[in-house]
């Protein structure tokens, strides 16, 4: 069975969606381990509840980012993952780390990339008066939130919305599309070739596969 390692920094709701999808056989794989850079991350508790090995590595234990990432790679590789999933992991990864897992490292970002890379996406949507927002699953490359997009899902933005409203709407979509993308990869349908995402032997457009297709 294919093995998945998940990295989290906080609540881990997307981790939970992936764990649940594995239990329901919607993903033909298993979450082999969960890692966090925060010892108090609730995502670690979610892992323990599911009897999945849970590990915390904090920045204070290491002299620099490179040393942190080298140790993280060693510990991840002990689980021989087929796929490494970033699920709200809030550390910027070193080029060495990204290169080591190239083509088998994915992330979910709360915007319709390439719009709003980085932090505070919901706030920017409200400040700019956008009527549509969403979330993107993408392969990870050295460019922050710049890897090839695999799948996006849109959500409406209504008059009177605040950040909590938008967060809930976006997360609802994330919990649907992230397990789906993980299943595609585990089934061998999804790959990264020459900085493009390919699904079922076809190159995906810049915005990825349309969720309603």
XYZ file of N, CA and C in Angstrom, residues 8-10 35-42 44 55-59 90:
54
model
N 2.106 19.307 9.183
C 1.114 20.277 9.654
C 1.781 21.272 10.603
N 1.127 22.413 10.779
C 1.577 23.372 11.791
C 0.478 23.730 12.782
N -0.761 23.399 12.455
C -1.864 23.852 13.296
C -2.940 22.817 13.492
N 4.149 14.939 10.830
C 5.192 15.773 11.433
C 4.680 17.195 11.581
N 5.139 17.867 12.645
C 4.799 19.274 12.834
C 6.007 20.037 13.352
N 6.051 21.333 13.030
C 7.067 22.223 13.596
C 6.555 22.898 14.865
N 5.358 22.514 15.311
C 4.767 23.063 16.534
C 4.379 21.908 17.451
N 4.942 21.886 18.651
C 4.671 20.764 19.558
C 3.205 20.704 19.976
N 2.529 21.861 19.987
C 1.138 21.906 20.441
C 0.132 21.846 19.293
N 0.592 21.591 18.091
C -0.326 21.549 16.941
C -1.393 20.477 17.158
N -2.654 20.853 16.981
C -3.739 19.889 17.176
C -3.689 18.780 16.130
N -1.235 17.002 15.457
C -0.535 15.865 16.063
C -1.501 15.019 16.885
N 5.132 13.276 15.199
C 6.438 13.805 15.601
C 6.455 15.325 15.515
N 7.128 15.965 16.469
C 7.319 17.416 16.436
C 8.810 17.730 16.374
N 9.187 18.540 15.399
C 10.541 19.092 15.306
C 10.403 20.606 15.316
N 11.014 21.262 16.292
C 10.883 22.711 16.399
C 12.177 23.403 15.991
N 12.030 24.625 15.492
C 13.181 25.374 14.978
C 14.233 25.600 16.049
N 3.497 25.744 7.946
C 3.764 27.171 7.808
C 5.249 27.536 7.800
